[in-house]
Structures are given as structure tokens and as C-alpha cells.
Amino acid sequence: MTPAVPGGAAHVVVVLVFDGVQLLDVTGPVEVLTTANAYGARYDVRLVSVTGADIRTSAGVRVGVDGGWGEVPGRLGTLLVPGSSDWRPVVADDALVAAAAELAARAGRVASVCAGAFLLAEVGALDDRRAATHWRLAGELAGAYPRVRVGTDPLFVRDGDVITSAGVTSGIDLALALVEEDHGPDTAREVARELVVFMARPGGQSQFSARLTPRDATHLVVRRVMNLVGADPGAARDLDALARGAGVSTRHLSRLFRAQTGTTVGQYVESVRLEAARALLESGSDTVDVVAEEAGFGSAESMRRAFQQTLGVSPTAYRARFRSTGGGGESPA
């Protein structure tokens, strides 16, 4: 837990930025924390660089800072370290490493987004701790810093007063968890609603949006079948019926669908039903049995298997995690 803020003083959050930092690593968490101020929080968010000069992000966007890191008051509530797609120059920057080490030692809580974990690892803040980073970089983090116990799937990992998050947008998940820790789930939920984001995304980095997974199809027959499935996921959609509706043989449809989308007709039907079930679980209060029937799975057990295989969580856990930030992270046993 972060230390209580004495006398109702603002909670100082220092974001250490540098040239080449990923823009969303910075703006996602900052937007969450500053939005929380409209719901009773008192976060004093300060962007600082090594020299006090403005920085340019990897997207080419110039970002103004509030000053140099040496201007930060002696004690701060939270240090947030964003990342860069190329972490090697970051950890080779002696001045940046020194700034991170000093600020981490003075912070009640330390957090990183994406490749920001490499800078925390470089200063020893992750030694003998569990940590997360972008799934593409997990192997590199583990190889470069063998004392760090790297998790490859969690959206964020909390180990004591150090919290590390996975890739890019997971910084939003992490920041919402910080708001919940400091001000409770109701405030975090209001912030999530305001920003139109999940209170917490269920599952880990392996989760995906079903309809976005297949490649774009250009063939009219395949598009017609995809539209039929999407229009009513709960309807009976076996291969023979879909082929008849498209005016082709089942063999021809299977060959076309695989070539156009990279998946089978059956896999696509299940992915659309899965997304329909997710939407029903998120927005309604129907039982799992009812949701399974409406989404076209036929039984709760069939839907449970699809959720476990694809998202790594059960339908019941999915619904629960959508309503609390606790499900997106991982704490050490």
C-alpha cells in the first residue's frame, strides 16, 4: 500500500520522461490520474526530464516538462517510468539511470509501463521481484536482468511497493489500479467510465478482440458469410448452411475462407460468438446459461471451454474482473 498522504496534501506523481519515450506510455496513465482529480483525488502529476528540457517522443510529438528531476521535492508519492521501443540506449544513459535510481529511492511507490521495466531493472528496483513488460520484450528483460522474475502474460504485476505493467495501453490498467488502491473502487470505476475503458481487462496480454483477428476479406463470398455470422451470432451456423447461403460448395467455401482470413469458418463463428458473449457479460446481468444460449454456444460448458482456451478465464471470472481492477494484475504468491 502507498503511504497515506499527510494532512490531505497532494500525492506527488513524478513521470520521468526522455527523448524516444513512447507517447501513450506517458499520456495514458497521466490521463487516468488527472481525471481522477475530478472525482476527489489529489494527484500532483509532474513530468520531469534529466535536464529540464522538453523531450520528443518516439511518435515525433514534442512534450513539455515541468522541470528537471532535481527540482522534485525530497519525498514523492509515486515514481512512474515509461518506456521506449529501444530500451538499450535508455539503460546506457548514465544521467537517466542516476535520475531513476535517486527518484526510486525517494518514492513511496514505483511503477513502470512497458519497457520502462528495463530502467527499473537497471537501477536494481526489480531485483528478486516479479515484473511485467511487453510480451515481445519479456525474454530480453529476463536475459538482460536474470535477478528479475519476468511474467509473460499479466497486464501488470505488483510485488510490494513496485508495480510493473505490460505493453503500452496496459499503463491505463496500472493507473486505474493505483487510483483504486488510493481512493477505492468507486472512484476508479468513475474514471474508467469517463475515459470509456475497462475497469480492468480480463485475462492477460494474450487476450484479443475476436472480430479483429481474421485478416480482412475482399472476396464477396467470404464477406457475405462473415456478414451473415456477425448479424446473428446466436443462429445455427454450420458449414453446410453457410455454404448454401453463399451459393457455393462447402469445400469451395472452406478453401476461400482459409485463404482470405487465415482461419476456418468454424473458428470464425466461434470467435464472433465469443465476442457476443463478452458483450452480454459486460453489459447485462443474465446468467451464464442464458448468455451461452443467446450467443449461440448452446451450453454454458461449451462457452466456458471457449473462454478458457481463448482468454484464459471463465465467463464468471470475466464478468467479475470487468468490474474491478484487481483482475488485471498479478501479485506474487
Tab-separated table of C-alpha atoms in Angstrom:
chain	number	residue	atom	x	y	z
A	1	MET	CA	0.000	0.000	0.000
A	2	THR	CA	1.175	3.507	-0.747
A	3	PRO	CA	1.811	5.607	2.368
A	4	ALA	CA	-1.030	7.839	3.491
A	5	VAL	CA	-0.749	11.415	2.300
A	6	PRO	CA	-0.277	13.545	5.407
A	7	GLY	CA	-2.716	16.328	6.118
A	8	GLY	CA	-4.617	15.820	2.899
A	9	ALA	CA	-1.648	17.074	0.867
A	10	ALA	CA	-1.477	16.280	-2.825
A	11	HIS	CA	0.050	12.959	-3.841
A	12	VAL	CA	3.055	13.851	-5.992
A	13	VAL	CA	3.438	11.612	-9.034
A	14	VAL	CA	6.671	12.089	-10.958
A	15	VAL	CA	6.824	10.811	-14.539
A	16	LEU	CA	10.419	10.523	-15.738
A	17	VAL	CA	10.469	11.211	-19.491
A	18	PHE	CA	13.227	11.244	-22.088
A	19	ASP	CA	13.747	11.509	-25.836
A	20	GLY	CA	12.290	8.488	-27.631
A	21	VAL	CA	9.770	7.620	-24.917
A	22	GLN	CA	6.518	6.079	-26.141
A	23	LEU	CA	3.832	8.747	-26.098
A	24	LEU	CA	0.986	6.555	-24.852
A	25	ASP	CA	3.158	5.168	-22.045
A	26	VAL	CA	3.114	8.723	-20.715
A	27	THR	CA	-0.289	10.098	-21.667
A	28	GLY	CA	-2.369	7.021	-20.764
A	29	PRO	CA	-1.504	6.925	-17.046
A	30	VAL	CA	-1.391	10.738	-16.806
A	31	GLU	CA	-4.908	10.973	-18.244
A	32	VAL	CA	-6.188	8.439	-15.702
A	33	LEU	CA	-4.601	10.191	-12.728
A	34	THR	CA	-5.636	13.707	-13.711
A	35	THR	CA	-9.166	12.530	-14.497
A	36	ALA	CA	-9.310	11.045	-11.003
A	37	ASN	CA	-8.823	14.562	-9.627
A	38	ALA	CA	-12.313	15.402	-10.879
A	39	TYR	CA	-13.645	12.655	-8.571
A	40	GLY	CA	-11.910	13.661	-5.360
A	41	ALA	CA	-8.321	12.537	-5.865
A	42	ARG	CA	-5.423	14.958	-5.362
A	43	TYR	CA	-2.673	13.854	-7.712
A	44	ASP	CA	0.036	16.406	-8.448
A	45	VAL	CA	1.420	14.946	-11.673
A	46	ARG	CA	4.793	16.278	-12.790
A	47	LEU	CA	6.668	15.367	-15.948
A	48	VAL	CA	10.400	15.721	-15.479
A	49	SER	CA	13.436	15.125	-17.666
A	50	VAL	CA	17.101	14.820	-16.781
A	51	THR	CA	17.997	18.382	-17.801
A	52	GLY	CA	14.603	20.067	-17.528
A	53	ALA	CA	14.394	20.415	-21.309
A	54	ASP	CA	11.318	19.332	-23.259
A	55	ILE	CA	11.505	15.922	-24.912
A	56	ARG	CA	10.411	14.397	-28.212
A	57	THR	CA	8.555	11.078	-28.120
A	58	SER	CA	9.010	8.114	-30.451
A	59	ALA	CA	5.929	9.365	-32.309
A	60	GLY	CA	7.694	12.649	-33.017
A	61	VAL	CA	5.424	14.594	-30.669
A	62	ARG	CA	7.170	17.209	-28.576
A	63	VAL	CA	6.194	17.084	-24.895
A	64	GLY	CA	6.743	19.892	-22.428
A	65	VAL	CA	8.053	19.059	-18.976
A	66	ASP	CA	7.668	20.712	-15.604
A	67	GLY	CA	11.395	20.870	-14.980
A	68	GLY	CA	14.419	18.747	-14.216
A	69	TRP	CA	14.310	15.766	-11.889
A	70	GLY	CA	16.477	17.585	-9.354
A	71	GLU	CA	13.650	20.058	-8.758
A	72	VAL	CA	11.365	17.360	-7.370
A	73	PRO	CA	10.698	17.670	-3.617
A	74	GLY	CA	12.572	15.360	-1.257
A	75	ARG	CA	9.765	12.818	-0.873
A	76	LEU	CA	7.271	11.818	-3.560
A	77	GLY	CA	4.297	9.522	-3.594
A	78	THR	CA	4.804	7.651	-6.860
A	79	LEU	CA	7.527	7.425	-9.487
A	80	LEU	CA	6.242	6.365	-12.908
A	81	VAL	CA	8.775	5.267	-15.530
A	82	PRO	CA	7.513	4.927	-19.122
A	83	GLY	CA	9.415	3.012	-21.778
A	84	SER	CA	10.949	3.202	-25.212
A	85	SER	CA	10.710	0.683	-28.040
A	86	ASP	CA	14.525	0.558	-27.994
A	87	TRP	CA	15.483	0.043	-24.364
A	88	ARG	CA	19.244	-0.319	-24.801
A	89	PRO	CA	20.103	3.384	-25.253
A	90	VAL	CA	17.877	4.137	-22.260
A	91	VAL	CA	19.757	1.937	-19.826
A	92	ALA	CA	23.074	3.136	-21.294
A	93	ASP	CA	22.259	6.765	-20.459
A	94	ASP	CA	24.174	7.281	-17.210
A	95	ALA	CA	22.406	10.529	-16.323
A	96	LEU	CA	18.967	8.987	-16.872
A	97	VAL	CA	19.867	5.898	-14.848
A	98	ALA	CA	21.136	8.086	-11.996
A	99	ALA	CA	17.917	10.109	-12.026
A	100	ALA	CA	15.783	6.955	-11.952
A	101	ALA	CA	17.793	5.491	-9.087
A	102	GLU	CA	17.544	8.625	-6.959
A	103	LEU	CA	13.833	9.161	-7.601
A	104	ALA	CA	13.028	5.491	-6.932
A	105	ALA	CA	14.805	5.713	-3.576
A	106	ARG	CA	12.683	8.729	-2.620
A	107	ALA	CA	9.304	7.348	-3.774
A	108	GLY	CA	6.723	5.605	-1.659
A	109	ARG	CA	5.713	3.586	-4.703
A	110	VAL	CA	7.451	2.843	-8.006
A	111	ALA	CA	5.731	1.883	-11.263
A	112	SER	CA	6.720	1.295	-14.866
A	113	VAL	CA	4.917	0.985	-18.176
A	114	CYS	CA	6.042	-1.406	-20.916
A	115	ALA	CA	9.826	-1.181	-21.478
A	116	GLY	CA	10.134	1.181	-18.512
A	117	ALA	CA	10.788	-2.036	-16.578
A	118	PHE	CA	14.283	-2.146	-18.105
A	119	LEU	CA	15.210	1.159	-16.484
A	120	LEU	CA	13.871	-0.025	-13.124
A	121	ALA	CA	15.793	-3.276	-13.552
A	122	GLU	CA	18.962	-1.332	-14.355
A	123	VAL	CA	18.789	0.549	-11.046
A	124	GLY	CA	18.104	-2.663	-9.103
A	125	ALA	CA	14.488	-1.851	-8.234
A	126	LEU	CA	13.314	-5.181	-9.673
A	127	ASP	CA	15.964	-7.433	-8.166
A	128	ASP	CA	14.360	-10.630	-6.820
A	129	ARG	CA	10.897	-9.319	-7.715
A	130	ARG	CA	8.265	-10.429	-10.161
A	131	ALA	CA	7.768	-7.982	-13.015
A	132	ALA	CA	5.967	-7.488	-16.307
A	133	THR	CA	6.835	-5.849	-19.599
A	134	HIS	CA	5.588	-6.020	-23.176
A	135	TRP	CA	5.272	-9.645	-24.248
A	136	ARG	CA	7.720	-9.069	-27.110
A	137	LEU	CA	10.353	-7.905	-24.633
A	138	ALA	CA	9.816	-10.402	-21.806
A	139	GLY	CA	12.610	-12.696	-22.964
A	140	GLU	CA	15.016	-9.789	-23.345
A	141	LEU	CA	14.231	-8.499	-19.856
A	142	ALA	CA	14.774	-11.939	-18.349
A	143	GLY	CA	18.020	-12.405	-20.296
A	144	ALA	CA	19.472	-8.980	-19.525
A	145	TYR	CA	18.473	-8.993	-15.847
A	146	PRO	CA	18.444	-12.568	-14.527
A	147	ARG	CA	17.508	-11.478	-10.994
A	148	VAL	CA	14.108	-10.286	-12.282
A	149	ARG	CA	11.333	-12.892	-12.305
A	150	VAL	CA	9.552	-11.938	-15.524
A	151	GLY	CA	5.884	-12.757	-16.087
A	152	THR	CA	4.946	-13.013	-19.765
A	153	ASP	CA	1.157	-12.736	-19.604
A	154	PRO	CA	-0.074	-10.426	-16.780
A	155	LEU	CA	-1.214	-6.918	-17.683
A	156	PHE	CA	0.556	-5.716	-14.578
A	157	VAL	CA	2.401	-7.247	-11.664
A	158	ARG	CA	2.561	-5.925	-8.124
A	159	ASP	CA	5.430	-7.004	-5.915
A	160	GLY	CA	5.491	-4.993	-2.707
A	161	ASP	CA	5.678	-1.287	-3.494
A	162	VAL	CA	6.776	-1.891	-7.102
A	163	ILE	CA	4.217	-2.253	-9.902
A	164	THR	CA	5.202	-3.011	-13.492
A	165	SER	CA	2.848	-3.187	-16.455
A	166	ALA	CA	2.880	-4.833	-19.842
A	167	GLY	CA	2.737	-3.150	-23.225
A	168	VAL	CA	1.696	0.441	-23.903
A	169	THR	CA	-2.065	0.656	-23.134
A	170	SER	CA	-1.671	-1.529	-20.051
A	171	GLY	CA	-0.353	1.625	-18.400
A	172	ILE	CA	-4.007	2.661	-18.238
A	173	ASP	CA	-4.865	-0.566	-16.398
A	174	LEU	CA	-1.996	0.043	-13.998
A	175	ALA	CA	-3.022	3.648	-13.333
A	176	LEU	CA	-6.623	2.623	-12.646
A	177	ALA	CA	-5.328	0.087	-10.128
A	178	LEU	CA	-3.329	2.839	-8.426
A	179	VAL	CA	-6.441	5.015	-8.231
A	180	GLU	CA	-8.401	2.111	-6.743
A	181	GLU	CA	-5.638	1.490	-4.201
A	182	ASP	CA	-5.565	5.141	-3.175
A	183	HIS	CA	-9.245	6.083	-3.384
A	184	GLY	CA	-11.290	2.907	-3.671
A	185	PRO	CA	-13.113	1.070	-6.475
A	186	ASP	CA	-15.924	3.600	-6.855
A	187	THR	CA	-13.534	6.381	-7.837
A	188	ALA	CA	-11.607	4.080	-10.168
A	189	ARG	CA	-14.868	2.982	-11.772
A	190	GLU	CA	-15.931	6.583	-12.376
A	191	VAL	CA	-12.604	7.287	-14.049
A	192	ALA	CA	-12.924	4.195	-16.241
A	193	ARG	CA	-16.410	5.233	-17.292
A	194	GLU	CA	-15.288	8.758	-18.070
A	195	LEU	CA	-12.447	7.502	-20.247
A	196	VAL	CA	-14.585	4.728	-21.793
A	197	VAL	CA	-12.155	1.961	-20.859
A	198	PHE	CA	-12.362	-1.323	-18.984
A	199	MET	CA	-12.316	-1.088	-15.217
A	200	ALA	CA	-9.864	-3.935	-15.781
A	201	ARG	CA	-9.321	-6.069	-18.833
A	202	PRO	CA	-9.817	-9.762	-18.042
A	203	GLY	CA	-7.144	-12.257	-18.908
A	204	GLY	CA	-3.636	-11.263	-19.827
A	205	GLN	CA	-1.700	-9.979	-22.803
A	206	SER	CA	-2.883	-12.937	-24.862
A	207	GLN	CA	-6.461	-11.714	-24.962
A	208	PHE	CA	-7.747	-10.320	-28.232
A	209	SER	CA	-10.821	-8.941	-29.940
A	210	ALA	CA	-12.389	-11.773	-31.907
A	211	ARG	CA	-13.720	-9.873	-34.893
A	212	LEU	CA	-10.409	-8.098	-35.432
A	213	THR	CA	-8.336	-11.260	-35.521
A	214	PRO	CA	-9.122	-12.676	-39.010
A	215	ARG	CA	-7.452	-10.843	-41.859
A	216	ASP	CA	-9.626	-8.508	-43.919
A	217	ALA	CA	-11.520	-10.427	-46.583
A	218	THR	CA	-12.021	-8.993	-50.058
A	219	HIS	CA	-13.835	-11.888	-51.758
A	220	LEU	CA	-17.577	-11.239	-51.944
A	221	VAL	CA	-18.493	-14.798	-50.925
A	222	VAL	CA	-16.353	-14.638	-47.798
A	223	ARG	CA	-17.625	-11.171	-46.922
A	224	ARG	CA	-21.208	-12.425	-47.310
A	225	VAL	CA	-20.578	-15.306	-44.922
A	226	MET	CA	-18.848	-13.074	-42.378
A	227	ASN	CA	-21.751	-10.641	-42.503
A	228	LEU	CA	-24.261	-13.469	-42.003
A	229	VAL	CA	-22.422	-14.691	-38.932
A	230	GLY	CA	-21.960	-11.223	-37.488
A	231	ALA	CA	-25.605	-10.254	-37.995
A	232	ASP	CA	-26.867	-13.036	-35.707
A	233	PRO	CA	-24.142	-14.926	-33.817
A	234	GLY	CA	-26.743	-16.959	-31.942
A	235	ALA	CA	-28.256	-18.520	-35.054
A	236	ALA	CA	-27.372	-22.035	-36.238
A	237	ARG	CA	-24.304	-21.583	-38.440
A	238	ASP	CA	-22.959	-24.941	-39.597
A	239	LEU	CA	-20.716	-25.072	-42.654
A	240	ASP	CA	-23.366	-26.632	-44.930
A	241	ALA	CA	-25.927	-23.920	-44.134
A	242	LEU	CA	-23.419	-21.103	-44.649
A	243	ALA	CA	-22.243	-22.585	-47.951
A	244	ARG	CA	-25.820	-22.871	-49.204
A	245	GLY	CA	-26.467	-19.277	-48.173
A	246	ALA	CA	-23.396	-18.151	-50.099
A	247	GLY	CA	-24.285	-20.255	-53.161
A	248	VAL	CA	-21.086	-22.334	-53.151
A	249	SER	CA	-19.973	-25.799	-52.126
A	250	THR	CA	-18.709	-26.423	-48.621
A	251	ARG	CA	-15.302	-27.364	-50.000
A	252	HIS	CA	-15.047	-24.157	-52.024
A	253	LEU	CA	-16.167	-22.016	-49.081
A	254	SER	CA	-13.661	-23.655	-46.734
A	255	ARG	CA	-10.818	-23.092	-49.203
A	256	LEU	CA	-11.830	-19.473	-49.869
A	257	PHE	CA	-12.314	-18.660	-46.190
A	258	ARG	CA	-8.946	-20.070	-45.148
A	259	ALA	CA	-7.144	-18.218	-47.962
A	260	GLN	CA	-8.869	-14.912	-47.213
A	261	THR	CA	-8.887	-14.862	-43.410
A	262	GLY	CA	-6.249	-17.314	-42.227
A	263	THR	CA	-8.817	-19.217	-40.184
A	264	THR	CA	-11.593	-21.755	-40.714
A	265	VAL	CA	-15.286	-21.000	-40.934
A	266	GLY	CA	-15.896	-22.813	-37.655
A	267	GLN	CA	-13.167	-20.900	-35.871
A	268	TYR	CA	-14.557	-17.619	-37.128
A	269	VAL	CA	-18.092	-18.495	-35.999
A	270	GLU	CA	-16.807	-19.320	-32.520
A	271	SER	CA	-14.762	-16.102	-32.342
A	272	VAL	CA	-17.808	-13.983	-33.176
A	273	ARG	CA	-19.923	-15.869	-30.648
A	274	LEU	CA	-17.195	-15.327	-28.074
A	275	GLU	CA	-17.231	-11.597	-28.664
A	276	ALA	CA	-21.026	-11.544	-28.482
A	277	ALA	CA	-20.868	-13.381	-25.156
A	278	ARG	CA	-18.266	-10.936	-23.856
A	279	ALA	CA	-20.536	-8.017	-24.675
A	280	LEU	CA	-23.504	-9.673	-22.958
A	281	LEU	CA	-21.474	-10.434	-19.836
A	282	GLU	CA	-20.093	-6.911	-19.677
A	283	SER	CA	-23.357	-5.059	-20.097
A	284	GLY	CA	-26.048	-7.307	-18.641
A	285	SER	CA	-26.987	-9.404	-15.663
A	286	ASP	CA	-28.282	-12.558	-17.398
A	287	THR	CA	-26.998	-15.859	-16.082
A	288	VAL	CA	-24.127	-17.614	-17.809
A	289	ASP	CA	-26.595	-20.200	-19.148
A	290	VAL	CA	-28.740	-17.508	-20.746
A	291	VAL	CA	-25.717	-15.743	-22.228
A	292	ALA	CA	-24.453	-19.026	-23.678
A	293	GLU	CA	-27.799	-19.626	-25.353
A	294	GLU	CA	-28.101	-16.083	-26.718
A	295	ALA	CA	-24.545	-16.053	-28.043
A	296	GLY	CA	-25.031	-19.357	-29.849
A	297	PHE	CA	-22.869	-21.665	-27.750
A	298	GLY	CA	-25.799	-23.878	-26.801
A	299	SER	CA	-24.488	-24.687	-23.331
A	300	ALA	CA	-22.616	-22.943	-20.559
A	301	GLU	CA	-19.950	-25.661	-20.664
A	302	SER	CA	-19.220	-25.034	-24.356
A	303	MET	CA	-18.923	-21.325	-23.696
A	304	ARG	CA	-16.684	-21.922	-20.676
A	305	ARG	CA	-14.280	-24.005	-22.798
A	306	ALA	CA	-14.129	-21.268	-25.443
A	307	PHE	CA	-13.394	-18.602	-22.833
A	308	GLN	CA	-10.688	-20.691	-21.166
A	309	GLN	CA	-8.991	-21.618	-24.429
A	310	THR	CA	-9.044	-18.103	-25.886
A	311	LEU	CA	-8.988	-15.663	-22.967
A	312	GLY	CA	-7.634	-17.788	-20.168
A	313	VAL	CA	-10.556	-17.018	-17.845
A	314	SER	CA	-14.020	-18.423	-17.210
A	315	PRO	CA	-17.154	-16.437	-18.182
A	316	THR	CA	-17.876	-15.824	-14.490
A	317	ALA	CA	-14.347	-14.540	-13.862
A	318	TYR	CA	-14.564	-12.392	-16.997
A	319	ARG	CA	-17.681	-10.667	-15.707
A	320	ALA	CA	-16.210	-10.180	-12.228
A	321	ARG	CA	-12.925	-8.808	-13.498
A	322	PHE	CA	-14.669	-6.334	-15.768
A	323	ARG	CA	-15.992	-4.657	-12.631
A	324	SER	CA	-12.800	-4.448	-10.551
A	325	THR	CA	-9.185	-3.576	-11.345
A	326	GLY	CA	-7.967	-6.466	-9.235
A	327	GLY	CA	-8.337	-8.997	-12.049
A	328	GLY	CA	-5.879	-7.404	-14.462
A	329	GLY	CA	-2.824	-7.686	-12.311
A	330	GLU	CA	-0.824	-10.365	-10.648
A	331	SER	CA	0.670	-10.399	-7.196
A	332	PRO	CA	3.356	-12.799	-6.045
A	333	ALA	CA	2.187	-15.843	-4.149
